[in-house]
Amino acid sequence: PARQSVAADTAVNPAAKHDFDSALKAMLAGNDNEAERLLGQLAAKYPELSGPKANLGIVYLRSGRLAEAERVVTQAIKQHPNNATYYNLLGIIDRTAGKFAEARKAYEAALLLDANYAYAHLNIAILYDLYLHDGNKALQHYQRYQALSPKEDTQVAKWIIDLQQRMKKTERRTSG
């Protein structure tokens, strides 16, 4: 869940916060039907809040409802255009939908808002590595993600080694 989403909304009343926390608990428990119900109610009752919309986008994404996910996350971005988390989420939705140019733009927007947002670096690295086939940019972002992480991500460390090896093989083929 995008827990920090609620922080973007000012003056959240206690009842809305309580309901939002209940929705997050449902999401964390894997009860997406309940989370969708609660978040939908929150979004309808408090249309000025962006957090319920962003988290509803996560629920829709997890169930493969990409158009709905994009719609609600775009609404959240319109309400809070300076929230890097929302742009990162939009990038994940776009990447999942196969819209790689749009995903890159969304991740770049997240990084423009917060150059130290580790997960945006990770997600754009994955995009560059697996979908756009730009090893140099992927490596740069994987390494930045590692530098920003509180402890080394061992899986990403393996990806970095694999990417470096693939890049060396490509270099040898093109220069030899």
JSON list of C-alpha atoms in Angstrom, two decimals, residues 17-101:
[
{"chain": "A", "resi": 17, "resn": "LYS", "atom": "CA", "xyz": [-7.96, 8.23, 8.62]},
{"chain": "A", "resi": 18, "resn": "HIS", "atom": "CA", "xyz": [-9.47, 5.33, 10.56]},
{"chain": "A", "resi": 19, "resn": "ASP", "atom": "CA", "xyz": [-11.26, 4.03, 7.46]},
{"chain": "A", "resi": 20, "resn": "PHE", "atom": "CA", "xyz": [-8.10, 4.52, 5.38]},
{"chain": "A", "resi": 21, "resn": "ASP", "atom": "CA", "xyz": [-6.06, 2.54, 7.91]},
{"chain": "A", "resi": 22, "resn": "SER", "atom": "CA", "xyz": [-8.67, -0.25, 7.79]},
{"chain": "A", "resi": 23, "resn": "ALA", "atom": "CA", "xyz": [-8.39, -0.34, 4.00]},
{"chain": "A", "resi": 24, "resn": "LEU", "atom": "CA", "xyz": [-4.58, -0.53, 4.23]},
{"chain": "A", "resi": 25, "resn": "LYS", "atom": "CA", "xyz": [-4.85, -3.43, 6.69]},
{"chain": "A", "resi": 26, "resn": "ALA", "atom": "CA", "xyz": [-7.13, -5.24, 4.25]},
{"chain": "A", "resi": 27, "resn": "MET", "atom": "CA", "xyz": [-4.62, -4.64, 1.44]},
{"chain": "A", "resi": 28, "resn": "LEU", "atom": "CA", "xyz": [-1.73, -5.92, 3.53]},
{"chain": "A", "resi": 29, "resn": "ALA", "atom": "CA", "xyz": [-3.75, -9.00, 4.45]},
{"chain": "A", "resi": 30, "resn": "GLY", "atom": "CA", "xyz": [-4.38, -9.68, 0.77]},
{"chain": "A", "resi": 31, "resn": "ASN", "atom": "CA", "xyz": [-8.09, -8.99, 1.09]},
{"chain": "A", "resi": 32, "resn": "ASP", "atom": "CA", "xyz": [-8.35, -6.86, -2.02]},
{"chain": "A", "resi": 33, "resn": "ASN", "atom": "CA", "xyz": [-12.14, -7.15, -2.27]},
{"chain": "A", "resi": 34, "resn": "GLU", "atom": "CA", "xyz": [-12.54, -5.58, 1.16]},
{"chain": "A", "resi": 35, "resn": "ALA", "atom": "CA", "xyz": [-9.84, -3.01, 0.43]},
{"chain": "A", "resi": 36, "resn": "GLU", "atom": "CA", "xyz": [-11.54, -2.07, -2.83]},
{"chain": "A", "resi": 37, "resn": "ARG", "atom": "CA", "xyz": [-14.88, -1.68, -1.06]},
{"chain": "A", "resi": 38, "resn": "LEU", "atom": "CA", "xyz": [-13.40, 0.51, 1.69]},
{"chain": "A", "resi": 39, "resn": "LEU", "atom": "CA", "xyz": [-11.26, 2.61, -0.64]},
{"chain": "A", "resi": 40, "resn": "GLY", "atom": "CA", "xyz": [-14.17, 3.09, -3.05]},
{"chain": "A", "resi": 41, "resn": "GLN", "atom": "CA", "xyz": [-16.32, 4.33, -0.19]},
{"chain": "A", "resi": 42, "resn": "LEU", "atom": "CA", "xyz": [-13.56, 6.68, 0.97]},
{"chain": "A", "resi": 43, "resn": "ALA", "atom": "CA", "xyz": [-13.00, 8.04, -2.54]},
{"chain": "A", "resi": 44, "resn": "ALA", "atom": "CA", "xyz": [-16.72, 8.71, -2.91]},
{"chain": "A", "resi": 45, "resn": "LYS", "atom": "CA", "xyz": [-17.17, 10.22, 0.56]},
{"chain": "A", "resi": 46, "resn": "TYR", "atom": "CA", "xyz": [-13.95, 12.27, 0.51]},
{"chain": "A", "resi": 47, "resn": "PRO", "atom": "CA", "xyz": [-13.28, 13.12, -3.16]},
{"chain": "A", "resi": 48, "resn": "GLU", "atom": "CA", "xyz": [-10.71, 15.72, -2.08]},
{"chain": "A", "resi": 49, "resn": "LEU", "atom": "CA", "xyz": [-8.41, 12.96, -0.73]},
{"chain": "A", "resi": 50, "resn": "SER", "atom": "CA", "xyz": [-5.91, 11.46, -3.14]},
{"chain": "A", "resi": 51, "resn": "GLY", "atom": "CA", "xyz": [-4.66, 8.59, -0.94]},
{"chain": "A", "resi": 52, "resn": "PRO", "atom": "CA", "xyz": [-7.73, 6.39, -1.36]},
{"chain": "A", "resi": 53, "resn": "LYS", "atom": "CA", "xyz": [-7.55, 6.84, -5.13]},
{"chain": "A", "resi": 54, "resn": "ALA", "atom": "CA", "xyz": [-3.87, 5.94, -5.30]},
{"chain": "A", "resi": 55, "resn": "ASN", "atom": "CA", "xyz": [-4.37, 2.85, -3.17]},
{"chain": "A", "resi": 56, "resn": "LEU", "atom": "CA", "xyz": [-7.45, 1.89, -5.15]},
{"chain": "A", "resi": 57, "resn": "GLY", "atom": "CA", "xyz": [-5.09, 2.04, -8.14]},
{"chain": "A", "resi": 58, "resn": "ILE", "atom": "CA", "xyz": [-2.88, -0.56, -6.45]},
{"chain": "A", "resi": 59, "resn": "VAL", "atom": "CA", "xyz": [-5.88, -2.83, -5.86]},
{"chain": "A", "resi": 60, "resn": "TYR", "atom": "CA", "xyz": [-6.95, -2.47, -9.50]},
{"chain": "A", "resi": 61, "resn": "LEU", "atom": "CA", "xyz": [-3.38, -3.12, -10.67]},
{"chain": "A", "resi": 62, "resn": "ARG", "atom": "CA", "xyz": [-3.16, -6.30, -8.59]},
{"chain": "A", "resi": 63, "resn": "SER", "atom": "CA", "xyz": [-6.37, -7.57, -10.16]},
{"chain": "A", "resi": 64, "resn": "GLY", "atom": "CA", "xyz": [-5.24, -6.72, -13.69]},
{"chain": "A", "resi": 65, "resn": "ARG", "atom": "CA", "xyz": [-7.71, -3.87, -14.17]},
{"chain": "A", "resi": 66, "resn": "LEU", "atom": "CA", "xyz": [-5.12, -1.58, -15.69]},
{"chain": "A", "resi": 67, "resn": "ALA", "atom": "CA", "xyz": [-7.42, 1.01, -17.28]},
{"chain": "A", "resi": 68, "resn": "GLU", "atom": "CA", "xyz": [-9.20, 1.53, -13.96]},
{"chain": "A", "resi": 69, "resn": "ALA", "atom": "CA", "xyz": [-5.87, 1.69, -12.13]},
{"chain": "A", "resi": 70, "resn": "GLU", "atom": "CA", "xyz": [-4.55, 4.30, -14.53]},
{"chain": "A", "resi": 71, "resn": "ARG", "atom": "CA", "xyz": [-7.75, 6.35, -14.24]},
{"chain": "A", "resi": 72, "resn": "VAL", "atom": "CA", "xyz": [-7.72, 6.62, -10.43]},
{"chain": "A", "resi": 73, "resn": "VAL", "atom": "CA", "xyz": [-3.96, 7.15, -10.14]},
{"chain": "A", "resi": 74, "resn": "THR", "atom": "CA", "xyz": [-4.16, 9.90, -12.76]},
{"chain": "A", "resi": 75, "resn": "GLN", "atom": "CA", "xyz": [-6.89, 11.51, -10.65]},
{"chain": "A", "resi": 76, "resn": "ALA", "atom": "CA", "xyz": [-4.63, 11.31, -7.59]},
{"chain": "A", "resi": 77, "resn": "ILE", "atom": "CA", "xyz": [-1.80, 12.93, -9.57]},
{"chain": "A", "resi": 78, "resn": "LYS", "atom": "CA", "xyz": [-4.08, 15.76, -10.67]},
{"chain": "A", "resi": 79, "resn": "GLN", "atom": "CA", "xyz": [-4.92, 16.41, -7.02]},
{"chain": "A", "resi": 80, "resn": "HIS", "atom": "CA", "xyz": [-1.31, 16.18, -5.83]},
{"chain": "A", "resi": 81, "resn": "PRO", "atom": "CA", "xyz": [1.05, 16.65, -8.79]},
{"chain": "A", "resi": 82, "resn": "ASN", "atom": "CA", "xyz": [4.10, 16.82, -6.50]},
{"chain": "A", "resi": 83, "resn": "ASN", "atom": "CA", "xyz": [3.75, 13.28, -5.13]},
{"chain": "A", "resi": 84, "resn": "ALA", "atom": "CA", "xyz": [6.56, 11.13, -6.53]},
{"chain": "A", "resi": 85, "resn": "THR", "atom": "CA", "xyz": [4.91, 7.95, -5.21]},
{"chain": "A", "resi": 86, "resn": "TYR", "atom": "CA", "xyz": [1.92, 8.48, -7.47]},
{"chain": "A", "resi": 87, "resn": "TYR", "atom": "CA", "xyz": [4.10, 8.89, -10.57]},
{"chain": "A", "resi": 88, "resn": "ASN", "atom": "CA", "xyz": [6.05, 5.76, -9.66]},
{"chain": "A", "resi": 89, "resn": "LEU", "atom": "CA", "xyz": [2.78, 3.85, -9.35]},
{"chain": "A", "resi": 90, "resn": "LEU", "atom": "CA", "xyz": [1.61, 5.20, -12.71]},
{"chain": "A", "resi": 91, "resn": "GLY", "atom": "CA", "xyz": [4.90, 4.00, -14.20]},
{"chain": "A", "resi": 92, "resn": "ILE", "atom": "CA", "xyz": [4.28, 0.49, -12.85]},
{"chain": "A", "resi": 93, "resn": "ILE", "atom": "CA", "xyz": [0.77, 0.51, -14.32]},
{"chain": "A", "resi": 94, "resn": "ASP", "atom": "CA", "xyz": [2.04, 1.72, -17.70]},
{"chain": "A", "resi": 95, "resn": "ARG", "atom": "CA", "xyz": [4.87, -0.82, -17.74]},
{"chain": "A", "resi": 96, "resn": "THR", "atom": "CA", "xyz": [2.43, -3.61, -16.92]},
{"chain": "A", "resi": 97, "resn": "ALA", "atom": "CA", "xyz": [0.21, -2.41, -19.77]},
{"chain": "A", "resi": 98, "resn": "GLY", "atom": "CA", "xyz": [3.17, -2.51, -22.17]},
{"chain": "A", "resi": 99, "resn": "LYS", "atom": "CA", "xyz": [3.25, 1.29, -22.51]},
{"chain": "A", "resi": 100, "resn": "PHE", "atom": "CA", "xyz": [6.98, 1.60, -22.02]},
{"chain": "A", "resi": 101, "resn": "ALA", "atom": "CA", "xyz": [7.48, 5.18, -23.22]}
]
